[in-house]
CSV table of C-alpha atoms in Angstrom, one decimal:
chain,number,residue,atom,x,y,z
A,1,MET,CA,0.0,0.0,0.0
A,2,THR,CA,1.8,3.2,-1.2
A,3,ASN,CA,-1.1,5.6,-1.8
A,4,ASP,CA,-1.1,8.3,0.9
A,5,VAL,CA,-4.8,9.1,0.4
A,6,PRO,CA,-7.0,6.7,2.5
A,7,THR,CA,-9.6,4.8,0.6
A,8,ILE,CA,-13.0,3.4,1.7
A,9,ARG,CA,-14.4,0.7,-0.6
A,10,TYR,CA,-18.1,0.1,-0.3
A,11,PHE,CA,-21.2,0.0,-2.4
A,12,SER,CA,-22.8,3.3,-3.5
A,13,LEU,CA,-24.7,3.5,-0.2
A,14,ARG,CA,-24.3,5.2,3.1
A,15,GLY,CA,-24.7,2.0,5.2
A,16,ARG,CA,-21.7,0.8,7.1
A,17,ALA,CA,-19.2,3.1,5.4
A,18,GLU,CA,-20.9,6.3,6.3
A,19,ILE,CA,-19.5,7.0,9.7
A,20,PRO,CA,-15.8,7.0,8.5
A,21,ARG,CA,-16.8,9.2,5.6
A,22,MET,CA,-18.5,11.6,8.0
A,23,MET,CA,-15.3,11.8,10.1
A,24,PHE,CA,-13.1,12.5,7.1
A,25,GLU,CA,-15.4,15.1,5.9
A,26,VAL,CA,-15.7,16.9,9.2
A,27,ALA,CA,-12.0,16.8,9.7
A,28,GLY,CA,-11.4,18.2,6.3
A,29,GLU,CA,-9.0,15.4,5.5
A,30,LYS,CA,-8.5,13.9,2.0
A,31,TYR,CA,-9.9,10.4,1.4
A,32,GLU,CA,-11.3,8.5,-1.6
A,33,SER,CA,-14.6,6.6,-1.8
A,34,ILE,CA,-14.3,3.6,-4.1
A,35,TYR,CA,-17.8,2.4,-5.0
A,36,GLN,CA,-18.2,-1.3,-5.6
A,37,LYS,CA,-20.5,-2.2,-8.5
A,38,GLY,CA,-23.1,-4.7,-7.4
A,39,GLU,CA,-22.9,-6.8,-10.5
A,40,GLU,CA,-19.1,-7.3,-9.9
A,41,TRP,CA,-19.4,-8.1,-6.2
A,42,PRO,CA,-19.5,-11.9,-6.5
A,43,GLN,CA,-16.1,-11.9,-8.3
A,44,GLU,CA,-14.7,-9.3,-5.9
A,45,LYS,CA,-15.8,-11.2,-2.9
A,46,ALA,CA,-14.1,-14.3,-4.1
A,47,ARG,CA,-11.0,-12.3,-4.7
A,48,LEU,CA,-11.0,-10.9,-1.2
A,49,LEU,CA,-11.4,-14.4,0.3
A,50,GLU,CA,-8.6,-15.8,-1.9
A,51,SER,CA,-6.3,-13.0,-1.0
A,52,CYS,CA,-6.8,-13.7,2.7
A,53,THR,CA,-7.3,-10.0,3.3
A,54,HIS,CA,-10.7,-10.6,4.8
A,55,SER,CA,-12.1,-13.4,6.9
A,56,GLN,CA,-15.6,-13.4,5.3
A,57,GLY,CA,-15.2,-11.4,2.1
A,58,ALA,CA,-17.4,-8.4,3.0
A,59,LEU,CA,-17.4,-4.6,2.7
A,60,PRO,CA,-16.4,-2.0,3.7
A,61,VAL,CA,-12.6,-2.3,3.2
A,62,TYR,CA,-10.4,0.6,4.3
A,63,GLN,CA,-6.8,1.2,3.2
A,64,ASP,CA,-4.1,3.7,4.0
A,65,ALA,CA,-0.3,3.8,4.2
A,66,GLN,CA,-0.1,3.2,7.9
A,67,VAL,CA,-2.5,0.3,8.5
A,68,GLY,CA,-2.6,-1.2,5.0
A,69,THR,CA,-5.8,-3.1,4.5
A,70,LEU,CA,-8.4,-3.0,7.3
A,71,THR,CA,-11.8,-4.7,7.4
A,72,GLN,CA,-14.7,-5.0,9.8
A,73,SER,CA,-16.8,-1.7,10.0
A,74,LYS,CA,-16.4,-1.3,13.8
A,75,ALA,CA,-12.6,-1.7,13.6
A,76,ILE,CA,-12.5,0.8,10.7
A,77,ASN,CA,-14.6,3.3,12.7
A,78,ARG,CA,-12.3,3.2,15.7
A,79,TYR,CA,-9.2,3.4,13.6
A,80,VAL,CA,-10.3,6.4,11.6
A,81,ALA,CA,-11.6,8.1,14.8
A,82,LYS,CA,-8.1,7.7,16.4
A,83,LYS,CA,-6.3,8.7,13.2
A,84,LEU,CA,-8.4,11.9,13.0
A,85,GLY,CA,-8.5,12.8,16.7
A,86,PHE,CA,-12.1,11.8,17.4
A,87,TYR,CA,-11.4,9.3,20.2
A,88,GLY,CA,-11.1,11.5,23.3
A,89,ASN,CA,-8.1,12.8,25.3
A,90,ASN,CA,-7.4,10.0,27.7
A,91,LEU,CA,-8.2,6.4,28.6
A,92,ALA,CA,-11.4,7.3,30.6
A,93,GLU,CA,-12.8,9.3,27.7
A,94,GLU,CA,-12.0,6.4,25.3
A,95,ALA,CA,-13.9,4.0,27.5
A,96,ARG,CA,-16.9,6.4,27.7
A,97,ILE,CA,-16.9,6.8,23.9
A,98,ASP,CA,-16.9,3.0,23.6
A,99,GLU,CA,-19.8,2.7,26.0
A,100,TYR,CA,-21.9,5.3,24.1
A,101,VAL,CA,-21.1,3.8,20.7
A,102,GLU,CA,-22.1,0.4,21.9
A,103,CYS,CA,-25.4,1.8,23.1
A,104,VAL,CA,-26.0,3.3,19.7
A,105,VAL,CA,-25.0,0.1,17.8
A,106,GLU,CA,-27.5,-2.0,19.8
A,107,ILE,CA,-30.3,0.2,18.7
A,108,TRP,CA,-29.1,0.6,15.2
A,109,GLU,CA,-28.7,-3.2,14.6
A,110,SER,CA,-32.1,-3.9,16.1
A,111,LEU,CA,-33.7,-1.4,13.6
A,112,PHE,CA,-31.8,-2.9,10.7
A,113,MET,CA,-33.2,-6.4,11.5
A,114,CYS,CA,-36.6,-4.9,10.9
A,115,ILE,CA,-35.7,-3.0,7.8
A,116,TYR,CA,-34.4,-6.2,6.1
A,117,SER,CA,-37.2,-8.5,7.4
A,118,PRO,CA,-39.6,-10.0,4.9
A,119,GLN,CA,-42.4,-9.2,7.4
A,120,PHE,CA,-41.4,-5.5,7.4
A,121,GLU,CA,-44.9,-4.2,6.7
A,122,GLU,CA,-46.5,-6.2,9.5
A,123,GLN,CA,-43.7,-5.3,12.0
A,124,LYS,CA,-43.2,-1.7,11.0
A,125,ASP,CA,-45.5,0.0,13.5
A,126,ALA,CA,-44.4,-2.0,16.4
A,127,ALA,CA,-40.7,-1.5,15.4
A,128,LYS,CA,-41.2,2.2,15.3
A,129,ASP,CA,-42.7,2.2,18.8
A,130,GLU,CA,-39.9,0.0,20.1
A,131,HIS,CA,-37.2,2.1,18.4
A,132,ILE,CA,-38.5,5.4,19.9
A,133,LYS,CA,-38.8,3.8,23.3
A,134,LYS,CA,-35.1,2.7,23.1
A,135,LEU,CA,-34.1,6.2,21.9
A,136,LYS,CA,-36.0,7.8,24.8
A,137,ASN,CA,-34.1,5.6,27.2
A,138,LEU,CA,-30.9,6.6,25.4
A,139,GLU,CA,-31.8,10.3,25.6
A,140,ASN,CA,-32.3,10.0,29.3
A,141,PHE,CA,-29.0,8.1,29.7
A,142,LEU,CA,-26.9,10.5,27.6
A,143,PHE,CA,-28.3,13.8,28.8
A,144,SER,CA,-28.9,13.1,32.5
A,145,ASP,CA,-27.8,15.9,34.8
A,146,LYS,CA,-25.9,13.3,36.8
A,147,LYS,CA,-23.5,12.8,33.9
A,148,LYS,CA,-20.5,15.1,33.8
A,149,PHE,CA,-18.5,13.5,31.0
A,150,SER,CA,-18.8,16.5,28.6
A,151,SER,CA,-17.7,20.1,28.8
A,152,ASN,CA,-20.6,21.1,26.5
A,153,PRO,CA,-23.3,18.4,26.3
A,154,GLU,CA,-25.2,20.3,23.6
A,155,LYS,CA,-22.2,19.8,21.2
A,156,PHE,CA,-20.2,16.8,22.5
A,157,LEU,CA,-21.2,13.6,24.2
A,158,VAL,CA,-17.7,13.1,25.7
A,159,GLY,CA,-15.0,15.6,26.7
A,160,ASP,CA,-14.4,18.9,24.9
A,161,LYS,CA,-14.5,17.9,21.3
A,162,LEU,CA,-16.2,15.7,18.7
A,163,SER,CA,-15.8,12.0,19.1
A,164,LEU,CA,-16.8,8.7,17.4
A,165,ALA,CA,-19.7,8.7,19.9
A,166,ASP,CA,-21.1,11.9,18.3
A,167,PHE,CA,-20.8,10.7,14.7
A,168,SER,CA,-22.4,7.3,15.6
A,169,LEU,CA,-25.3,9.0,17.3
A,170,VAL,CA,-26.0,11.4,14.5
A,171,PHE,CA,-25.8,8.6,11.9
A,172,LEU,CA,-28.5,6.7,13.9
A,173,LEU,CA,-30.7,9.8,14.3
A,174,ASP,CA,-30.4,10.7,10.6
A,175,ILE,CA,-32.0,7.2,10.0
A,176,THR,CA,-34.6,7.8,12.6
A,177,VAL,CA,-35.8,11.1,11.3
A,178,LYS,CA,-36.5,9.4,8.0
A,179,PHE,CA,-38.0,6.2,9.4
A,180,CYS,CA,-40.3,7.8,11.9
A,181,PRO,CA,-40.3,11.6,11.5
A,182,GLU,CA,-43.4,12.3,13.6
A,183,GLU,CA,-42.2,10.1,16.5
A,184,MET,CA,-38.8,11.7,16.4
A,185,LYS,CA,-40.4,15.0,17.6
A,186,GLN,CA,-40.8,13.4,21.0
A,187,LEU,CA,-37.0,13.3,21.4
A,188,LYS,CA,-36.3,17.0,21.8
A,189,LYS,CA,-32.8,16.7,23.2
A,190,LEU,CA,-31.7,14.2,20.6
A,191,GLU,CA,-33.2,16.2,17.8
A,192,ALA,CA,-31.6,19.4,19.0
A,193,PHE,CA,-28.2,17.5,19.1
A,194,ARG,CA,-28.7,16.2,15.6
A,195,ARG,CA,-29.6,19.6,14.2
A,196,GLN,CA,-26.7,21.3,15.9
A,197,PHE,CA,-24.3,18.7,14.4
A,198,HIS,CA,-25.8,19.4,10.9
A,199,GLN,CA,-24.7,23.0,11.3
A,200,ILE,CA,-21.0,22.0,11.4
A,201,PRO,CA,-19.8,23.7,8.2
A,202,ASN,CA,-17.9,20.8,6.7
A,203,PHE,CA,-20.7,18.4,7.5
A,204,LYS,CA,-23.3,20.7,6.1
A,205,ALA,CA,-21.2,21.0,2.9
A,206,TYR,CA,-20.9,17.2,2.7
A,207,CYS,CA,-24.7,16.7,3.0
A,208,ALA,CA,-25.3,19.1,0.1
A,209,SER,CA,-22.6,17.6,-2.1
A,210,ASP,CA,-22.6,14.7,-4.6
A,211,ARG,CA,-20.0,13.0,-2.4
A,212,ARG,CA,-22.7,11.8,0.0
A,213,PRO,CA,-24.4,8.6,-1.4
A,214,LYS,CA,-28.1,9.2,-2.1
A,215,THR,CA,-29.4,6.0,-0.5
A,216,LEU,CA,-28.9,4.4,2.9
A,217,ASN,CA,-29.5,0.8,2.0
A,218,PRO,CA,-29.6,-1.4,-1.1
A,219,SER,CA,-32.8,-1.4,-3.2
A,220,PHE,CA,-33.9,-4.8,-1.8
A,221,ALA,CA,-34.1,-3.4,1.7
A,222,LYS,CA,-37.6,-2.6,2.9
A,223,PHE,CA,-36.7,0.9,3.8
A,224,GLY,CA,-33.9,3.3,2.8
A,225,GLY,CA,-33.4,1.8,-0.6
A,226,THR,CA,-34.5,4.8,-2.5
A,227,ALA,CA,-33.1,8.4,-2.7
A,228,GLU,CA,-36.5,9.8,-1.7
A,229,GLU,CA,-36.6,7.8,1.5
A,230,THR,CA,-33.0,8.4,2.4
A,231,GLN,CA,-32.9,12.1,1.7
A,232,GLN,CA,-36.1,13.0,3.5
A,233,GLY,CA,-35.1,15.2,6.4
A,234,ASP,CA,-31.5,15.7,5.1
A,235,GLU,CA,-30.3,19.2,5.9
C-alpha cells in the first residue's frame, strides 16, 4: 500500500461506510470513496477471500499507508476516529466513547433487522414504537444531569471535542428522522443535538454535495433503498 490518500471501498450507499466518511469530511482530510458495483461483487468477494485480506469477504474495506488493509466496520470506525483525533483525550474518555457507541450500535442493529425483514410491513408500526422507546431511554441516559462527561453536552457527548460517539449517534438519528419523523419529535434533546451537528460547516457541505451517497440501503431493503426515503429530512 503506497497511496497516501486513504480509501474506503463500499457500495454506493451510506450503510456501514458512512461513519468513517463523515469523520473524514468533518476533519477536512482527504480520502477517496471507491464504489463497488453490485454486479461485480461476487467476483470481488471471491478475490478478497482468496487473497486472505478478509475473513468473510465483505465490505467496507479501508486502506491507508499506515495500517494497510483494514476490514470490519467497527474496527474501521475506531481506527479512523483515532487517526483523526475523534477518540477522546485520555483512557477514561476512550472508555466512555466506547460505551456510548455500543449503546447506539445495539439500537441501530435492532432497527436494521426490521428493515431487512420479509415481514417489514407487518412489523413496522411495532418496530417504530420500540425504536422510539429505546431512543427515549438513550436520551435520558446521555443527557442526565448526573452525567458530567462532557464540557458542552449540547455539542459533545464526551470531553471537549467531537468523538466517534457523536458521529455514531448522528448517523442513527439521521436514519430515525426518516424512518419515523413524527415520533422523532418526542426526542427533543436528541433532535436538538442532531440539528446542531448538521450545522458544522464541513458536514453541512458534505450533506449538500454529490460526495454523499443518495441511498442508505440497497434497493432490496424494505426501507432506505431509494433516494426519496433516504434524503427525506436531510439538511
